[in-house]
XYZ file of N, CA and C in Angstrom:
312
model
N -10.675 -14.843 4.259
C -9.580 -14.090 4.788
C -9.470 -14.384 6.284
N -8.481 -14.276 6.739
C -8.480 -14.874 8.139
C -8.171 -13.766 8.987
N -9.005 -13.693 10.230
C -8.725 -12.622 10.737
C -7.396 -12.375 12.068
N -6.808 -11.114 11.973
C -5.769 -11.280 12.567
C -6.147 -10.719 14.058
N -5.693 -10.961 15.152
C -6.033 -10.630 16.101
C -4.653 -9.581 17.096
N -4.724 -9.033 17.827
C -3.660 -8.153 18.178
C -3.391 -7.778 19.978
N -2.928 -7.498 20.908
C -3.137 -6.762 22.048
C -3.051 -7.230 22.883
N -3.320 -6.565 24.072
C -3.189 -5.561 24.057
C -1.762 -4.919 23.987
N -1.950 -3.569 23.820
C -0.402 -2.952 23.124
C -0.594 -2.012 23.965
N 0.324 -1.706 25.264
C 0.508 -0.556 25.785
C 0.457 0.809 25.115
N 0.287 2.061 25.370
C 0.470 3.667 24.693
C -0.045 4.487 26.190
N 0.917 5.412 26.544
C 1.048 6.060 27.725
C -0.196 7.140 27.094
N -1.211 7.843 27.928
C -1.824 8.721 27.719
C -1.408 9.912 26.990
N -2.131 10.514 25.448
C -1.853 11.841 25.374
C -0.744 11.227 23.783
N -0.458 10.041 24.127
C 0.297 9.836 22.270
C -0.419 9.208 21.383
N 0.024 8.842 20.767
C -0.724 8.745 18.663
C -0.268 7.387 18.724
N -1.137 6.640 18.213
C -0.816 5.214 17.792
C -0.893 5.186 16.246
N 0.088 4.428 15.745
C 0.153 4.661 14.104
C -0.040 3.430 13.855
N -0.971 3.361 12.592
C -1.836 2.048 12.456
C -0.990 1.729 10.852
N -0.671 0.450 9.898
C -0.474 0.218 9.005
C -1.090 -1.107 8.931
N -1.884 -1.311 7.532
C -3.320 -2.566 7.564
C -2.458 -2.705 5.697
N -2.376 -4.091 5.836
C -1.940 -4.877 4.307
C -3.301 -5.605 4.449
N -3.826 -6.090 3.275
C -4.866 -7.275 3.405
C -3.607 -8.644 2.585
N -4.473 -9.785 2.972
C -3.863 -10.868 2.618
C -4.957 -11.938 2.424
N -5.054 -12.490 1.445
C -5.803 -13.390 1.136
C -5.846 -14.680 1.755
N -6.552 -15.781 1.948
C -6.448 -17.138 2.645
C -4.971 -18.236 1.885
N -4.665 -17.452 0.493
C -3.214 -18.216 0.264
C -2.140 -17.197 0.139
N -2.400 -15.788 1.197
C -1.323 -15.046 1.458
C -0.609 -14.263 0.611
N -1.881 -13.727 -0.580
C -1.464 -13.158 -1.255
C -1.834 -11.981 -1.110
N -1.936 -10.587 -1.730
C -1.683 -9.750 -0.562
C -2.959 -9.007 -1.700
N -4.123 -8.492 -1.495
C -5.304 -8.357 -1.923
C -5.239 -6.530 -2.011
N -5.520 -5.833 -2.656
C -5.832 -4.391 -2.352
C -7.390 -3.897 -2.753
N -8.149 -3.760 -1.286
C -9.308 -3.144 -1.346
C -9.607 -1.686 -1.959
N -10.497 -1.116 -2.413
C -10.448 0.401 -2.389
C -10.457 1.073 -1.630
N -10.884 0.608 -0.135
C -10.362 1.361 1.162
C -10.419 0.880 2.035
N -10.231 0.981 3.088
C -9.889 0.507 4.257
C -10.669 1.314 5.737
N -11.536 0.638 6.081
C -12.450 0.827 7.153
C -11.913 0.476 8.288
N -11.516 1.792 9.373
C -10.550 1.069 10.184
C -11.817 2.302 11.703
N -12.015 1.367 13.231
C -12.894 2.342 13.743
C -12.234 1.837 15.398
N -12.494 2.961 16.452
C -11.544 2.530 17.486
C -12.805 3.056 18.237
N -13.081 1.940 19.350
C -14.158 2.244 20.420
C -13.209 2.890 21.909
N -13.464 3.224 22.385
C -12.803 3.598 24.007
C -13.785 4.901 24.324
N -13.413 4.685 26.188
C -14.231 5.498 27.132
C -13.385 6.810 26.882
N -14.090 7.985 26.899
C -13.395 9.368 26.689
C -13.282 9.821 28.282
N -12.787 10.634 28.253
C -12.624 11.402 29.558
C -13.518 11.587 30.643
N -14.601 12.169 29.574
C -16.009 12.115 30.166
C -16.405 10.603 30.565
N -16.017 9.760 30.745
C -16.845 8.434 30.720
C -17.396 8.131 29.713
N -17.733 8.354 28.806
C -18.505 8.130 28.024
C -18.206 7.151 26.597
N -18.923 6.098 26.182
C -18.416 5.469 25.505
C -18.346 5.946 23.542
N -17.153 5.963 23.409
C -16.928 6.782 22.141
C -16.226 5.799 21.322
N -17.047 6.100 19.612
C -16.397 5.183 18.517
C -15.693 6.293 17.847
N -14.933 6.185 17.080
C -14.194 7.153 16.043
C -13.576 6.358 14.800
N -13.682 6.879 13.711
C -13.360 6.008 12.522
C -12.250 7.271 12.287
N -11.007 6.463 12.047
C -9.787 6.562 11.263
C -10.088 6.780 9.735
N -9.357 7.556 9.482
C -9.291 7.911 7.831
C -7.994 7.530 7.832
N -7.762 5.894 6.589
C -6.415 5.508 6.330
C -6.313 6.106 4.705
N -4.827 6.345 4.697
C -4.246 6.607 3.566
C -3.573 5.424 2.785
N -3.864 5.458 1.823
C -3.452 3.764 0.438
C -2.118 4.497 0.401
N -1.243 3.910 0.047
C 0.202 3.892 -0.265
C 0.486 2.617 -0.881
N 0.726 2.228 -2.350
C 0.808 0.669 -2.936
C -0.621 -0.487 -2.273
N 0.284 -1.016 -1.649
C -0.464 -2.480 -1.389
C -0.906 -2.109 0.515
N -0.249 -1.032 0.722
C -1.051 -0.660 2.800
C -1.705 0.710 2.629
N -2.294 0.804 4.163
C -2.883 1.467 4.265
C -2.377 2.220 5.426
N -2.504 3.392 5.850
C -1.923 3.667 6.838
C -3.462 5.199 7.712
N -2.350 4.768 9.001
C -3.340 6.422 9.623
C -2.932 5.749 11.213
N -3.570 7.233 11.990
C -3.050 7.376 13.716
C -4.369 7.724 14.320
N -4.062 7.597 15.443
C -5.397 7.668 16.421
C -4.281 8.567 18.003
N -5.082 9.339 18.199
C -4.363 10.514 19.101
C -4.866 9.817 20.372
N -4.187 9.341 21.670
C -5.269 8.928 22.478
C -5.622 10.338 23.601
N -5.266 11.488 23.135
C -5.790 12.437 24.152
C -7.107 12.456 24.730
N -8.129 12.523 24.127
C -9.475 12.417 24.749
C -9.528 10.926 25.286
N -8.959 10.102 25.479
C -9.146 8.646 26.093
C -8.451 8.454 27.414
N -9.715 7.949 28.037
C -9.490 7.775 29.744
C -8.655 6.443 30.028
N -7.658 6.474 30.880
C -7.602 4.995 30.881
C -8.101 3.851 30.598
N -7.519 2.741 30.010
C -8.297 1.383 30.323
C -7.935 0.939 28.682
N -8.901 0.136 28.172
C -8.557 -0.703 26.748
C -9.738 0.007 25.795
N -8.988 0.552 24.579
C -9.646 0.955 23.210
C -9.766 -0.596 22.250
N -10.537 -0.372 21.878
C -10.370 -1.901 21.236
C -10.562 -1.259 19.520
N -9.886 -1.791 18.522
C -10.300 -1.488 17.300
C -10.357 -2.620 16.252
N -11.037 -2.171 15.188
C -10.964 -3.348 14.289
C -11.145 -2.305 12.526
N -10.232 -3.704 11.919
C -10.585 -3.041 10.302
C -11.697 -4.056 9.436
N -12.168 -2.978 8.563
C -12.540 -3.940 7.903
C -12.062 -3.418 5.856
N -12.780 -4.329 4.940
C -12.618 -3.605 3.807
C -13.740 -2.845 2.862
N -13.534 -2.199 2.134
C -14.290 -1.941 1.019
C -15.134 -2.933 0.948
N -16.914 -2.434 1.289
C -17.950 -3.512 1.027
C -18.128 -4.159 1.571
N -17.802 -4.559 2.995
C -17.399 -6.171 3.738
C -17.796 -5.497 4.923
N -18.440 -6.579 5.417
C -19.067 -5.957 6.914
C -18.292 -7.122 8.248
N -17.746 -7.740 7.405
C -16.391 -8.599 8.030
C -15.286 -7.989 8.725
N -14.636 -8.434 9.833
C -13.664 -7.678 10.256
C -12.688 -8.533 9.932
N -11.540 -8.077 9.624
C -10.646 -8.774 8.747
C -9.326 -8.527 9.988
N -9.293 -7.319 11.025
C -8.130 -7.894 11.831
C -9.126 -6.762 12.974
N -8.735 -6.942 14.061
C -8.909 -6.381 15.766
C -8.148 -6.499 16.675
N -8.039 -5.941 17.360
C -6.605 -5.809 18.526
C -7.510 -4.395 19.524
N -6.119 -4.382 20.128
C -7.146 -3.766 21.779
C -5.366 -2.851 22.019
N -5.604 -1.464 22.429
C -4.812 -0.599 23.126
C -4.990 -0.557 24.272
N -4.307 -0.469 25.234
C -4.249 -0.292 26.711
C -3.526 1.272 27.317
N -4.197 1.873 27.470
C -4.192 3.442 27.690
C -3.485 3.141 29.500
N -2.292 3.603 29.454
C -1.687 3.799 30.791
C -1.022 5.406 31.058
N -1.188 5.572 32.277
C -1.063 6.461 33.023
C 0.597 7.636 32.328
N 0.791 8.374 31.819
C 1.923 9.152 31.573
C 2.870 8.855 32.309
N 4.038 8.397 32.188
C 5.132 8.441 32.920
C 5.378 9.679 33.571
N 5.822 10.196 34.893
C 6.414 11.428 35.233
C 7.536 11.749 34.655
N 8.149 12.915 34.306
C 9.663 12.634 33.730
C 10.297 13.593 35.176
N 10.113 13.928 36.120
C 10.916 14.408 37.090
C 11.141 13.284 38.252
């Protein structure tokens, strides 16, 4: 399976990033695991370095789920999925946590 790579993807502090994961086989056919192992590293508020695993929901052939970035301090979350049984990461990409826009 080839892994997909992603990022970084801007998200202003304090919103939800919504994740959707298809698998695809090496001739692009589209594979369905029994679940989907999806885990997001970033520094919390505190400094401190924090993992958190996503609980995705199956819907057909994807998977879906969100990650809140409220407890996350500026800078890059990096995440990766993997599948059912597989200690392989099958795609990874990186969020970039920026500062809230003012709205006044």
């Amino acid at each position: 399976m080839t892994v997909y790579n992603s990022g970084p993807v801007n998200i202003e502090a304090g919103n939800t990033a919504n994740f959707c994961v298809e698998f695809l086989d090496t001739t692009g056919a589209i594979t369905v695991p029994s679940t989907c192992n999806f885990t997001i590293a970033y520094t919390n508020l505190s400094n401190a370095a924090t993992t958190q695993t996503i609980t995705m929901t199956q819907s057909n052939s994807f998977f879906t789920g969100s990650w809140s970035s409220t407890s996350a301090a500026l800078g890059l979350a990096t995440w990766q999925v993997t599948m059912a049984g597989s200690t392989t990461v099958q795609a990874t990409g990186q969020l970039r946590i920026l500062q809230r826009q003012s709205t006044v």
